[in-house]
PDB file of C-alpha atoms in Angstrom:
ATOM      1  CA  MET A   1     142.437  90.495  95.826  1.00 49.00           C
ATOM      2  CA  VAL A   2     144.440  90.497  92.602  1.00 52.00           C
ATOM      3  CA  SER A   3     142.933  88.369  89.836  1.00 70.00           C
ATOM      4  CA  ASP A   4     145.165  86.335  87.561  1.00 88.00           C
ATOM      5  CA  LEU A   5     146.281  87.909  84.304  1.00 93.00           C
ATOM      6  CA  VAL A   6     144.723  86.248  81.279  1.00 93.00           C
ATOM      7  CA  THR A   7     146.696  86.045  78.018  1.00 92.00           C
ATOM      8  CA  GLY A   8     146.078  84.645  74.550  1.00 92.00           C
ATOM      9  CA  ILE A   9     142.611  86.206  74.129  1.00 93.00           C
ATOM     10  CA  SER A  10     141.935  87.011  70.460  1.00 92.00           C
ATOM     11  CA  SER A  11     138.139  87.182  70.233  1.00 93.00           C
ATOM     12  CA  SER A  12     135.520  89.171  72.124  1.00 92.00           C
ATOM     13  CA  SER A  13     133.500  85.963  72.485  1.00 92.00           C
ATOM     14  CA  GLU A  14     136.191  84.726  74.912  1.00 94.00           C
ATOM     15  CA  LEU A  15     135.854  87.725  77.212  1.00 94.00           C
ATOM     16  CA  GLU A  16     134.245  87.501  80.653  1.00 94.00           C
ATOM     17  CA  ARG A  17     133.399  90.085  83.270  1.00 93.00           C
ATOM     18  CA  LYS A  18     136.244  90.867  85.694  1.00 94.00           C
ATOM     19  CA  MET A  19     138.800  89.261  83.372  1.00 96.00           C
ATOM     20  CA  HIS A  20     142.277  90.716  83.914  1.00 97.00           C
ATOM     21  CA  LEU A  21     144.026  91.683  80.678  1.00 97.00           C
ATOM     22  CA  LYS A  22     146.939  93.720  79.389  1.00 96.00           C
ATOM     23  CA  GLY A  23     146.007  96.569  77.063  1.00 97.00           C
ATOM     24  CA  LYS A  24     147.641  99.338  75.097  1.00 97.00           C
ATOM     25  CA  VAL A  25     146.490 102.961  74.866  1.00 97.00           C
ATOM     26  CA  ILE A  26     145.741 103.901  71.226  1.00 97.00           C
ATOM     27  CA  LYS A  27     143.849 107.166  71.760  1.00 96.00           C
ATOM     28  CA  THR A  28     142.917 109.637  74.526  1.00 96.00           C
ATOM     29  CA  ASN A  29     140.325 112.387  74.928  1.00 94.00           C
ATOM     30  CA  LYS A  30     138.540 114.293  77.683  1.00 92.00           C
ATOM     31  CA  ALA A  31     136.113 111.410  78.325  1.00 93.00           C
ATOM     32  CA  GLY A  32     138.824 108.756  78.683  1.00 96.00           C
ATOM     33  CA  ALA A  33     140.875 106.510  76.415  1.00 97.00           C
ATOM     34  CA  ILE A  34     140.611 103.820  73.741  1.00 97.00           C
ATOM     35  CA  ILE A  35     142.436 100.633  74.690  1.00 97.00           C
ATOM     36  CA  ASP A  36     143.538  97.777  72.439  1.00 97.00           C
ATOM     37  CA  ILE A  37     143.034  94.538  74.374  1.00 97.00           C
ATOM     38  CA  GLY A  38     143.936  92.161  71.553  1.00 95.00           C
ATOM     39  CA  VAL A  39     140.465  91.403  70.171  1.00 95.00           C
ATOM     40  CA  GLU A  40     138.714  92.527  66.979  1.00 94.00           C
ATOM     41  CA  LYS A  41     137.502  95.803  68.496  1.00 94.00           C
ATOM     42  CA  PRO A  42     138.999  98.218  71.043  1.00 96.00           C
ATOM     43  CA  ALA A  43     137.660  98.828  74.543  1.00 97.00           C
ATOM     44  CA  LEU A  44     136.559 102.072  76.166  1.00 97.00           C
ATOM     45  CA  LEU A  45     138.226 103.270  79.376  1.00 97.00           C
ATOM     46  CA  HIS A  46     136.184 106.011  81.045  1.00 96.00           C
ATOM     47  CA  VAL A  47     138.030 108.742  82.911  1.00 94.00           C
ATOM     48  CA  SER A  48     136.301 107.679  86.161  1.00 93.00           C
ATOM     49  CA  GLN A  49     137.900 104.240  85.791  1.00 95.00           C
ATOM     50  CA  ILE A  50     141.473 105.493  85.444  1.00 94.00           C
ATOM     51  CA  ILE A  51     143.760 105.182  88.447  1.00 90.00           C
ATOM     52  CA  LEU A  52     147.256 106.508  88.900  1.00 85.00           C
ATOM     53  CA  GLU A  53     150.071 105.558  91.203  1.00 79.00           C
ATOM     54  CA  GLN A  54     149.681 106.833  94.756  1.00 72.00           C
ATOM     55  CA  ASP A  55     146.075 107.847  93.941  1.00 72.00           C
ATOM     56  CA  GLN A  56     147.103 111.074  92.283  1.00 78.00           C
ATOM     57  CA  PRO A  57     144.205 113.207  90.963  1.00 79.00           C
ATOM     58  CA  ILE A  58     143.542 113.124  87.215  1.00 84.00           C
ATOM     59  CA  LEU A  59     143.627 116.618  85.751  1.00 84.00           C
ATOM     60  CA  ARG A  60     143.768 115.673  82.073  1.00 89.00           C
ATOM     61  CA  VAL A  61     143.598 112.208  80.546  1.00 93.00           C
ATOM     62  CA  GLU A  62     146.335 112.990  78.069  1.00 90.00           C
ATOM     63  CA  ASP A  63     148.636 113.910  80.935  1.00 88.00           C
ATOM     64  CA  SER A  64     147.841 110.672  82.761  1.00 90.00           C
ATOM     65  CA  LEU A  65     147.987 108.204  79.856  1.00 94.00           C
ATOM     66  CA  LYS A  66     150.252 108.270  76.841  1.00 94.00           C
ATOM     67  CA  ILE A  67     149.683 106.753  73.408  1.00 95.00           C
ATOM     68  CA  GLY A  68     151.301 103.330  73.276  1.00 96.00           C
ATOM     69  CA  GLN A  69     151.381 102.970  77.071  1.00 96.00           C
ATOM     70  CA  GLU A  70     150.656  99.476  78.368  1.00 96.00           C
ATOM     71  CA  VAL A  71     148.093  99.258  81.166  1.00 96.00           C
ATOM     72  CA  ASP A  72     146.384  96.621  83.263  1.00 96.00           C
ATOM     73  CA  VAL A  73     142.623  96.597  82.719  1.00 97.00           C
ATOM     74  CA  TYR A  74     139.622  94.536  83.822  1.00 97.00           C
ATOM     75  CA  ILE A  75     136.550  93.772  81.749  1.00 96.00           C
ATOM     76  CA  ARG A  76     133.751  95.852  83.210  1.00 95.00           C
ATOM     77  CA  SER A  77     130.879  95.174  80.813  1.00 94.00           C
ATOM     78  CA  MET A  78     130.092  93.873  77.348  1.00 93.00           C
ATOM     79  CA  ARG A  79     126.895  95.050  75.703  1.00 87.00           C
ATOM     80  CA  ASP A  80     125.679  96.298  72.339  1.00 79.00           C
ATOM     81  CA  ASP A  81     129.000  95.423  70.696  1.00 83.00           C
ATOM     82  CA  ARG A  82     130.703  97.725  73.172  1.00 93.00           C
ATOM     83  CA  ILE A  83     133.434  96.672  75.576  1.00 97.00           C
ATOM     84  CA  GLU A  84     134.131  98.732  78.673  1.00 97.00           C
ATOM     85  CA  VAL A  85     137.195  98.250  80.834  1.00 97.00           C
ATOM     86  CA  SER A  86     138.489  99.644  84.111  1.00 96.00           C
ATOM     87  CA  MET A  87     141.896 100.079  85.686  1.00 95.00           C
ATOM     88  CA  LYS A  88     140.243  99.499  89.084  1.00 93.00           C
ATOM     89  CA  GLU A  89     140.335  95.921  90.256  1.00 93.00           C
ATOM     90  CA  PRO A  90     136.727  94.672  90.578  1.00 94.00           C
ATOM     91  CA  LEU A  91     135.323  93.219  93.734  1.00 93.00           C
ATOM     92  CA  ALA A  92     135.360  89.452  93.937  1.00 92.00           C
ATOM     93  CA  LEU A  93     131.729  89.638  95.069  1.00 94.00           C
ATOM     94  CA  GLU A  94     129.611  92.561  93.920  1.00 93.00           C
ATOM     95  CA  TRP A  95     126.287  93.532  95.434  1.00 94.00           C
ATOM     96  CA  ARG A  96     124.351  92.260  92.437  1.00 93.00           C
ATOM     97  CA  GLU A  97     126.037  88.889  92.834  1.00 94.00           C
ATOM     98  CA  ILE A  98     125.121  88.454  96.497  1.00 96.00           C
ATOM     99  CA  ASP A  99     122.076  86.334  97.176  1.00 96.00           C
ATOM    100  CA  LYS A 100     120.372  85.185 100.359  1.00 96.00           C
ATOM    101  CA  GLY A 101     121.350  81.621 101.228  1.00 96.00           C
ATOM    102  CA  MET A 102     124.501  81.569  99.108  1.00 97.00           C
ATOM    103  CA  VAL A 103     127.667  80.041 100.567  1.00 97.00           C
ATOM    104  CA  VAL A 104     130.765  82.233 100.706  1.00 97.00           C
ATOM    105  CA  LYS A 105     134.350  81.843 101.854  1.00 97.00           C
ATOM    106  CA  GLY A 106     136.438  84.508 103.515  1.00 97.00           C
ATOM    107  CA  LYS A 107     139.001  85.476 106.098  1.00 97.00           C
ATOM    108  CA  VAL A 108     138.328  86.708 109.632  1.00 97.00           C
ATOM    109  CA  THR A 109     139.619  90.287 109.788  1.00 97.00           C
ATOM    110  CA  GLN A 110     138.212  91.670 113.045  1.00 97.00           C
ATOM    111  CA  MET A 111     136.991  90.353 116.391  1.00 96.00           C
ATOM    112  CA  GLU A 112     134.323  92.042 118.508  1.00 95.00           C
ATOM    113  CA  ASN A 113     132.325  91.108 121.608  1.00 92.00           C
ATOM    114  CA  PHE A 114     129.191  90.704 119.500  1.00 94.00           C
ATOM    115  CA  GLY A 115     130.797  88.663 116.708  1.00 96.00           C
ATOM    116  CA  VAL A 116     133.450  88.675 113.983  1.00 97.00           C
ATOM    117  CA  PHE A 117     133.881  90.389 110.617  1.00 98.00           C
ATOM    118  CA  VAL A 118     134.794  88.286 107.598  1.00 98.00           C
ATOM    119  CA  ASP A 119     136.241  89.591 104.336  1.00 97.00           C
ATOM    120  CA  ILE A 120     134.357  87.771 101.580  1.00 97.00           C
ATOM    121  CA  GLY A 121     135.590  89.982  98.730  1.00 95.00           C
ATOM    122  CA  ALA A 122     132.602  92.332  98.852  1.00 96.00           C
ATOM    123  CA  GLU A 123     132.527  96.094  99.326  1.00 94.00           C
ATOM    124  CA  ARG A 124     132.063  95.560 103.049  1.00 95.00           C
ATOM    125  CA  PRO A 125     133.016  92.610 105.264  1.00 97.00           C
ATOM    126  CA  GLY A 126     130.234  90.361 106.450  1.00 97.00           C
ATOM    127  CA  LEU A 127     129.295  90.054 110.126  1.00 98.00           C
ATOM    128  CA  VAL A 128     128.964  86.699 111.849  1.00 97.00           C
ATOM    129  CA  HIS A 129     127.085  87.382 115.091  1.00 97.00           C
ATOM    130  CA  VAL A 130     128.318  85.456 118.122  1.00 95.00           C
ATOM    131  CA  SER A 131     125.046  83.476 118.099  1.00 95.00           C
ATOM    132  CA  GLU A 132     125.777  82.365 114.520  1.00 96.00           C
ATOM    133  CA  LEU A 133     129.318  81.086 115.115  1.00 96.00           C
ATOM    134  CA  THR A 134     128.352  77.557 116.136  1.00 95.00           C
ATOM    135  CA  HIS A 135     125.622  75.494 117.790  1.00 93.00           C
ATOM    136  CA  GLY A 136     125.344  76.018 121.518  1.00 91.00           C
ATOM    137  CA  PHE A 137     126.301  78.900 123.779  1.00 92.00           C
ATOM    138  CA  VAL A 138     129.445  80.901 122.972  1.00 92.00           C
ATOM    139  CA  ARG A 139     130.815  83.217 125.640  1.00 91.00           C
ATOM    140  CA  ASP A 140     133.590  84.707 123.514  1.00 92.00           C
ATOM    141  CA  ALA A 141     134.142  84.579 119.746  1.00 93.00           C
ATOM    142  CA  SER A 142     137.824  83.786 120.338  1.00 93.00           C
ATOM    143  CA  GLU A 143     136.703  80.347 121.555  1.00 93.00           C
ATOM    144  CA  ILE A 144     135.738  79.541 117.961  1.00 95.00           C
ATOM    145  CA  VAL A 145     137.881  81.583 115.545  1.00 96.00           C
ATOM    146  CA  SER A 146     140.882  83.905 115.379  1.00 96.00           C
ATOM    147  CA  VAL A 147     141.894  86.755 113.097  1.00 97.00           C
ATOM    148  CA  GLY A 148     143.270  85.339 109.854  1.00 97.00           C
ATOM    149  CA  ASP A 149     141.212  82.133 109.911  1.00 97.00           C
ATOM    150  CA  GLU A 150     139.665  81.043 106.620  1.00 97.00           C
ATOM    151  CA  VAL A 151     135.996  80.295 107.189  1.00 97.00           C
ATOM    152  CA  GLU A 152     132.916  79.253 105.242  1.00 97.00           C
ATOM    153  CA  ALA A 153     129.539  80.849 105.909  1.00 97.00           C
ATOM    154  CA  LYS A 154     126.059  81.288 104.523  1.00 97.00           C
ATOM    155  CA  VAL A 155     124.477  84.659 103.704  1.00 98.00           C
ATOM    156  CA  LEU A 156     121.496  85.262 106.011  1.00 97.00           C
ATOM    157  CA  GLU A 157     120.627  88.817 104.972  1.00 97.00           C
ATOM    158  CA  PHE A 158     122.165  91.737 103.106  1.00 96.00           C
ATOM    159  CA  ASN A 159     121.302  95.396 102.632  1.00 96.00           C
ATOM    160  CA  ARG A 160     123.073  97.288  99.859  1.00 94.00           C
ATOM    161  CA  ARG A 161     121.820 100.686 101.026  1.00 95.00           C
ATOM    162  CA  LYS A 162     123.159 100.168 104.556  1.00 95.00           C
ATOM    163  CA  LYS A 163     126.213  98.262 103.282  1.00 94.00           C
ATOM    164  CA  GLN A 164     125.471  95.354 105.614  1.00 96.00           C
ATOM    165  CA  ILE A 165     125.964  91.626 105.113  1.00 97.00           C
ATOM    166  CA  LYS A 166     124.901  89.144 107.803  1.00 98.00           C
ATOM    167  CA  LEU A 167     126.530  85.718 107.738  1.00 98.00           C
ATOM    168  CA  SER A 168     126.174  82.431 109.604  1.00 97.00           C
ATOM    169  CA  MET A 169     128.895  79.845 110.193  1.00 97.00           C
ATOM    170  CA  LYS A 170     126.456  77.782 112.255  1.00 96.00           C
ATOM    171  CA  ALA A 171     124.297  77.240 109.170  1.00 95.00           C
ATOM    172  CA  MET A 172     127.187  75.316 107.591  1.00 95.00           C
ATOM    173  CA  GLN A 173     127.469  72.939 110.539  1.00 92.00           C
ATOM    174  CA  PRO A 174     125.202  69.893 111.008  1.00 84.00           C
ATOM    175  CA  GLY A 175     122.787  70.012 113.925  1.00 70.00           C
ATOM    176  CA  LEU A 176     122.135  67.082 116.267  1.00 57.00           C
ATOM    177  CA  ASP A 177     119.097  66.026 114.244  1.00 57.00           C
ATOM    178  CA  GLU A 178     121.252  65.787 111.105  1.00 54.00           C
ATOM    179  CA  ILE A 179     123.856  63.433 112.568  1.00 55.00           C
ATOM    180  CA  GLU A 180     123.430  59.872 111.343  1.00 57.00           C
ATOM    181  CA  GLY A 181     122.145  57.510 114.017  1.00 59.00           C
ATOM    182  CA  VAL A 182     120.708  60.253 116.247  1.00 56.00           C
ATOM    183  CA  THR A 183     116.939  60.476 116.619  1.00 55.00           C
ATOM    184  CA  ILE A 184     115.403  63.581 118.137  1.00 53.00           C
ATOM    185  CA  THR A 185     111.926  63.125 119.618  1.00 54.00           C
ATOM    186  CA  PRO A 186     110.236  66.455 120.271  1.00 51.00           C
ATOM    187  CA  ALA A 187     108.461  66.862 123.609  1.00 50.00           C
ATOM    188  CA  ARG A 188     104.700  66.665 123.350  1.00 54.00           C
ATOM    189  CA  PRO A 189     102.695  69.448 124.976  1.00 52.00           C
ATOM    190  CA  ASN A 190     100.342  68.478 127.816  1.00 53.00           C
ATOM    191  CA  ARG A 191      97.054  69.038 126.130  1.00 51.00           C
ATOM    192  CA  ARG A 192      94.256  69.676 128.604  1.00 52.00           C
ATOM    193  CA  GLY A 193      90.546  69.849 128.129  1.00 47.00           C
ATOM    194  CA  LYS A 194      88.067  71.973 130.022  1.00 47.00           C
ATOM    195  CA  LYS A 195      88.571  72.614 133.737  1.00 50.00           C
ATOM    196  CA  GLY A 196      92.148  71.322 133.617  1.00 49.00           C
ATOM    197  CA  LYS A 197      91.248  67.718 132.784  1.00 51.00           C
ATOM    198  CA  SER A 198      93.568  65.906 130.420  1.00 50.00           C
ATOM    199  CA  LYS A 199      92.249  64.221 127.289  1.00 53.00           C
ATOM    200  CA  LYS A 200      93.063  60.834 128.813  1.00 54.00           C
ATOM    201  CA  ALA A 201      91.093  61.634 131.979  1.00 52.00           C
ATOM    202  CA  GLU A 202      88.133  62.793 129.897  1.00 53.00           C
ATOM    203  CA  HIS A 203      88.254  59.619 127.839  1.00 54.00           C
ATOM    204  CA  THR A 204      88.396  57.447 130.994  1.00 53.00           C
ATOM    205  CA  ALA A 205      85.476  59.304 132.521  1.00 49.00           C
ATOM    206  CA  LYS A 206      83.420  58.780 129.368  1.00 53.00           C
ATOM    207  CA  THR A 207      84.173  55.070 129.072  1.00 53.00           C
ATOM    208  CA  GLU A 208      83.753  54.052 132.752  1.00 54.00           C
ATOM    209  CA  PRO A 209      80.206  52.845 133.619  1.00 54.00           C
ATOM    210  CA  GLN A 210      78.226  55.311 135.689  1.00 56.00           C
ATOM    211  CA  GLU A 211      76.278  54.170 138.784  1.00 58.00           C
ATOM    212  CA  ALA A 212      72.538  54.399 138.139  1.00 59.00           C
ATOM    213  CA  GLU A 213      70.625  56.930 140.219  1.00 63.00           C
ATOM    214  CA  PRO A 214      68.050  55.442 142.718  1.00 63.00           C
ATOM    215  CA  THR A 215      64.373  55.559 141.756  1.00 65.00           C
ATOM    216  CA  VAL A 216      61.660  57.315 143.801  1.00 59.00           C
ATOM    217  CA  MET A 217      60.446  53.965 145.114  1.00 62.00           C
ATOM    218  CA  GLU A 218      63.940  52.973 146.288  1.00 67.00           C
ATOM    219  CA  ILE A 219      64.388  56.300 148.058  1.00 70.00           C
ATOM    220  CA  ALA A 220      61.049  55.896 149.835  1.00 65.00           C
ATOM    221  CA  LEU A 221      61.916  52.353 150.880  1.00 67.00           C
ATOM    222  CA  LYS A 222      65.239  53.403 152.383  1.00 71.00           C
ATOM    223  CA  ALA A 223      63.617  56.258 154.275  1.00 71.00           C
ATOM    224  CA  ALA A 224      60.930  53.961 155.703  1.00 67.00           C
ATOM    225  CA  MET A 225      63.508  51.384 156.789  1.00 69.00           C
ATOM    226  CA  ALA A 226      65.534  54.044 158.554  1.00 70.00           C
ATOM    227  CA  LYS A 227      62.426  55.325 160.369  1.00 66.00           C
ATOM    228  CA  SER A 228      61.364  51.810 161.432  1.00 63.00           C
ATOM    229  CA  GLU A 229      64.806  51.064 162.891  1.00 62.00           C
ATOM    230  CA  LYS A 230      64.641  54.209 165.036  1.00 62.00           C
ATOM    231  CA  GLU A 231      61.173  53.421 166.386  1.00 58.00           C
ATOM    232  CA  GLN A 232      61.904  49.758 167.327  1.00 58.00           C
ATOM    233  CA  PRO A 233      64.764  48.389 169.490  1.00 55.00           C
ATOM    234  CA  GLY A 234      66.965  46.550 167.131  1.00 51.00           C
ATOM    235  CA  ALA A 235      67.909  43.188 168.619  1.00 47.00           C
ATOM    236  CA  GLU A 236      64.926  42.873 170.990  1.00 49.00           C
ATOM    237  CA  SER A 237      62.333  43.697 168.371  1.00 48.00           C
ATOM    238  CA  ARG A 238      63.786  41.242 165.861  1.00 47.00           C
ATOM    239  CA  SER A 239      63.851  38.418 168.426  1.00 48.00           C
ATOM    240  CA  LYS A 240      60.229  38.976 169.562  1.00 46.00           C
ATOM    241  CA  LYS A 241      58.719  39.234 166.136  1.00 48.00           C
ATOM    242  CA  GLY A 242      61.005  36.585 164.644  1.00 48.00           C
ATOM    243  CA  LYS A 243      61.046  38.345 161.338  1.00 51.00           C
ATOM    244  CA  ASN A 244      63.986  38.130 159.007  1.00 56.00           C
ATOM    245  CA  ILE A 245      65.264  41.049 156.944  1.00 56.00           C
ATOM    246  CA  SER A 246      63.237  40.194 153.863  1.00 59.00           C
ATOM    247  CA  ASP A 247      60.016  40.051 155.934  1.00 64.00           C
ATOM    248  CA  ILE A 248      60.766  43.444 157.460  1.00 63.00           C
ATOM    249  CA  GLN A 249      61.423  44.997 154.048  1.00 63.00           C
ATOM    250  CA  GLU A 250      58.197  43.506 152.686  1.00 65.00           C
ATOM    251  CA  ASP A 251      56.229  44.810 155.672  1.00 69.00           C
ATOM    252  CA  ILE A 252      57.695  48.320 155.371  1.00 66.00           C
ATOM    253  CA  LEU A 253      57.047  48.444 151.629  1.00 63.00           C
ATOM    254  CA  SER A 254      53.418  47.370 152.185  1.00 68.00           C
ATOM    255  CA  ARG A 255      52.833  50.074 154.794  1.00 68.00           C
ATOM    256  CA  THR A 256      54.446  52.708 152.623  1.00 61.00           C
ATOM    257  CA  LEU A 257      52.234  51.841 149.662  1.00 60.00           C
ATOM    258  CA  ASN A 258      49.120  51.896 151.878  1.00 63.00           C
ATOM    259  CA  GLN A 259      50.005  55.359 153.158  1.00 61.00           C
ATOM    260  CA  ARG A 260      50.528  56.689 149.587  1.00 55.00           C
ATOM    261  CA  ALA A 261      47.187  55.123 148.495  1.00 53.00           C
TER     262      ALA A 261
END
């Protein structure tokens, strides 16, 4: 990723990291070279930041760079009134610039069964897992993207030590609950009380009137009536005695009380 060449810089206050400039070699030594970049003070080019055509090894700086030679350099750092430059093109996105949740743009460079790799200008391409390509089930990544596609994604996680960057394209797409006019009502769990009863059933049971339990006197009366009916023929007895139901009940109750007394 070649950055644009910047011209017309005359003050160090105008410099920015990764800025691409033209410079001229004014001095060399074993440690590197001094480069004039057009501002009030020269920049330092360390030997480790020198590159040659076809990646040839650097044996001696003076054999690699000549006084007055024009070179392409990039601003590496600016601190303590010291400017450091490099002949190596900087990464568009360095590890210290990556942050969780940040949005990045890149190009799909590789397709795999488990997802796709996207070049976002970092040291390593980011991985978009197949589950992070879009909402819903995806059988094959080729259903969504192809090599060379420009995509936008969000950084989920990154690990500088392992050189891993995890991305999500799905995070950049609206879900159903974010679409205007669509209301999502979550299902409510069936809350149950003790012994499998629902809250509604418990409430109904508490509010419904309960039938009062019979008293001892009522139980005794029913038992006496049942015994009297067994001892006497039903229709014949009632016709002979001419008693109605209330008279029979009164008679039975009287006998029962006499027996208890």
